[in-house]
Amino acid sequence: MRHKVSKEVVTEAMQVAKATQRPGQTKEQTKLIAQGIQKGIEEYKKRHKEKSRELDKQKRKLQQAQKQDAQHTTTEAVTETVVVQSRLSWGLLLLSWAGFAVYAALYNPF
């Protein structure tokens, strides 16, 4: 299945073929040269599209990897913060109970 060639490509190929035309060259030969140039332009565009698609794929993979790294880093930071807050709250609770026990022992005669 062959796709249609744009008019721009055809005219550009014909201009290049006419610009490189040799003296004594027939119109048929010029048309054949233009067709060869046209195929070259099509091949160039095809390869350019493939390279562009490949670069887009690599770019998407890189963005996904960065996004996953960012999510992983955020999760680790939250976990560390919770642990620090938990230790601090337990430490303060134990300190307050110890203070209450000392107060009760010293100022409340039984």
Short mmCIF file of C-alpha atoms in Angstrom, two decimals:
data_model
loop_
_atom_site.label_atom_id
_atom_site.label_comp_id
_atom_site.label_asym_id
_atom_site.label_seq_id
_atom_site.Cartn_x
_atom_site.Cartn_y
_atom_site.Cartn_z
CA MET A 1 0.00 0.00 0.00
CA ARG A 2 1.58 3.21 -1.13
CA HIS A 3 0.72 6.60 0.29
CA LYS A 4 0.22 9.70 -1.84
CA VAL A 5 3.09 12.09 -2.24
CA SER A 6 2.38 15.72 -1.50
CA LYS A 7 2.45 18.22 -4.34
CA GLU A 8 5.18 20.14 -2.55
CA VAL A 9 7.52 17.14 -2.68
CA VAL A 10 6.79 16.58 -6.37
CA THR A 11 7.43 20.22 -7.29
CA GLU A 12 10.55 20.37 -5.14
CA ALA A 13 11.91 17.21 -6.77
CA MET A 14 11.17 18.57 -10.24
CA GLN A 15 12.91 21.88 -9.43
CA VAL A 16 16.02 20.06 -8.24
CA ALA A 17 15.98 17.80 -11.31
CA LYS A 18 15.67 20.79 -13.65
CA ALA A 19 18.43 22.64 -11.80
CA THR A 20 20.82 19.71 -12.34
CA GLN A 21 19.69 19.06 -15.90
CA ARG A 22 22.52 18.42 -18.40
CA PRO A 23 22.57 19.74 -21.95
CA GLY A 24 20.95 17.26 -24.32
CA GLN A 25 18.98 15.56 -21.55
CA THR A 26 15.43 14.58 -22.55
CA LYS A 27 12.29 15.43 -20.61
CA GLU A 28 11.81 11.74 -19.87
CA GLN A 29 15.26 11.51 -18.28
CA THR A 30 14.53 14.63 -16.23
CA LYS A 31 11.28 13.04 -15.01
CA LEU A 32 13.14 9.88 -13.99
CA ILE A 33 15.70 11.96 -12.09
CA ALA A 34 12.84 13.86 -10.41
CA GLN A 35 11.25 10.56 -9.37
CA GLY A 36 14.55 9.43 -7.87
CA ILE A 37 14.87 12.68 -5.95
CA GLN A 38 11.25 12.34 -4.84
CA LYS A 39 11.94 8.85 -3.48
CA GLY A 40 14.99 10.20 -1.68
CA ILE A 41 12.91 12.95 -0.05
CA GLU A 42 10.26 10.40 0.98
CA GLU A 43 12.91 8.11 2.48
CA TYR A 44 14.47 11.04 4.36
CA LYS A 45 11.10 12.07 5.80
CA LYS A 46 10.33 8.45 6.74
CA ARG A 47 13.62 8.07 8.62
CA HIS A 48 13.16 11.45 10.26
CA LYS A 49 9.72 10.39 11.53
CA GLU A 50 11.15 7.12 12.88
CA LYS A 51 13.94 8.95 14.71
CA SER A 52 11.44 11.45 16.06
CA ARG A 53 9.17 8.64 17.33
CA GLU A 54 12.13 6.89 18.97
CA LEU A 55 13.22 10.10 20.69
CA ASP A 56 9.66 10.67 21.92
CA LYS A 57 9.58 7.13 23.35
CA GLN A 58 12.88 7.68 25.14
CA LYS A 59 11.67 11.04 26.44
CA ARG A 60 8.46 9.46 27.79
CA LYS A 61 10.42 6.66 29.48
CA LEU A 62 12.73 9.21 31.09
CA GLN A 63 9.79 11.29 32.31
CA GLN A 64 8.09 8.21 33.76
CA ALA A 65 11.29 7.17 35.52
CA GLN A 66 11.69 10.66 36.97
CA LYS A 67 8.06 10.68 38.09
CA GLN A 68 8.48 7.28 39.79
CA ASP A 69 11.69 8.45 41.48
CA ALA A 70 9.92 11.57 42.72
CA GLN A 71 7.03 9.51 44.10
CA HIS A 72 9.44 7.09 45.75
CA THR A 73 11.43 9.93 47.33
CA THR A 74 8.24 11.59 48.59
CA THR A 75 7.07 8.31 50.16
CA GLU A 76 10.41 7.84 51.94
CA ALA A 77 10.35 11.40 53.30
CA VAL A 78 6.84 10.95 54.70
CA THR A 79 7.83 7.68 56.37
CA GLU A 80 10.88 9.23 58.02
CA THR A 81 8.86 12.19 59.27
CA VAL A 82 6.25 9.95 60.84
CA VAL A 83 8.93 7.97 62.67
CA VAL A 84 10.54 11.14 64.07
CA GLN A 85 7.18 12.54 65.19
CA SER A 86 6.25 9.24 66.77
CA ARG A 87 9.46 9.08 68.83
CA LEU A 88 9.06 12.69 69.89
CA SER A 89 5.46 12.22 71.02
CA TRP A 90 6.31 9.05 73.00
CA GLY A 91 9.31 10.77 74.57
CA LEU A 92 7.19 13.72 75.69
CA LEU A 93 4.51 11.39 77.04
CA LEU A 94 7.05 9.42 79.09
CA LEU A 95 8.64 12.63 80.36
CA SER A 96 5.28 14.04 81.47
CA TRP A 97 4.36 10.80 83.30
CA ALA A 98 7.76 10.71 84.98
CA GLY A 99 7.29 14.34 86.06
CA PHE A 100 3.84 13.54 87.42
CA ALA A 101 5.19 10.53 89.33
CA VAL A 102 7.97 12.64 90.88
CA TYR A 103 5.48 15.36 91.80
CA ALA A 104 3.07 12.85 93.31
CA ALA A 105 5.86 11.15 95.24
CA LEU A 106 7.35 14.35 96.68
CA TYR A 107 4.33 16.56 97.38
CA ASN A 108 1.61 14.09 98.32
CA PRO A 109 2.31 12.40 101.61
CA PHE A 110 0.44 9.16 101.99
#
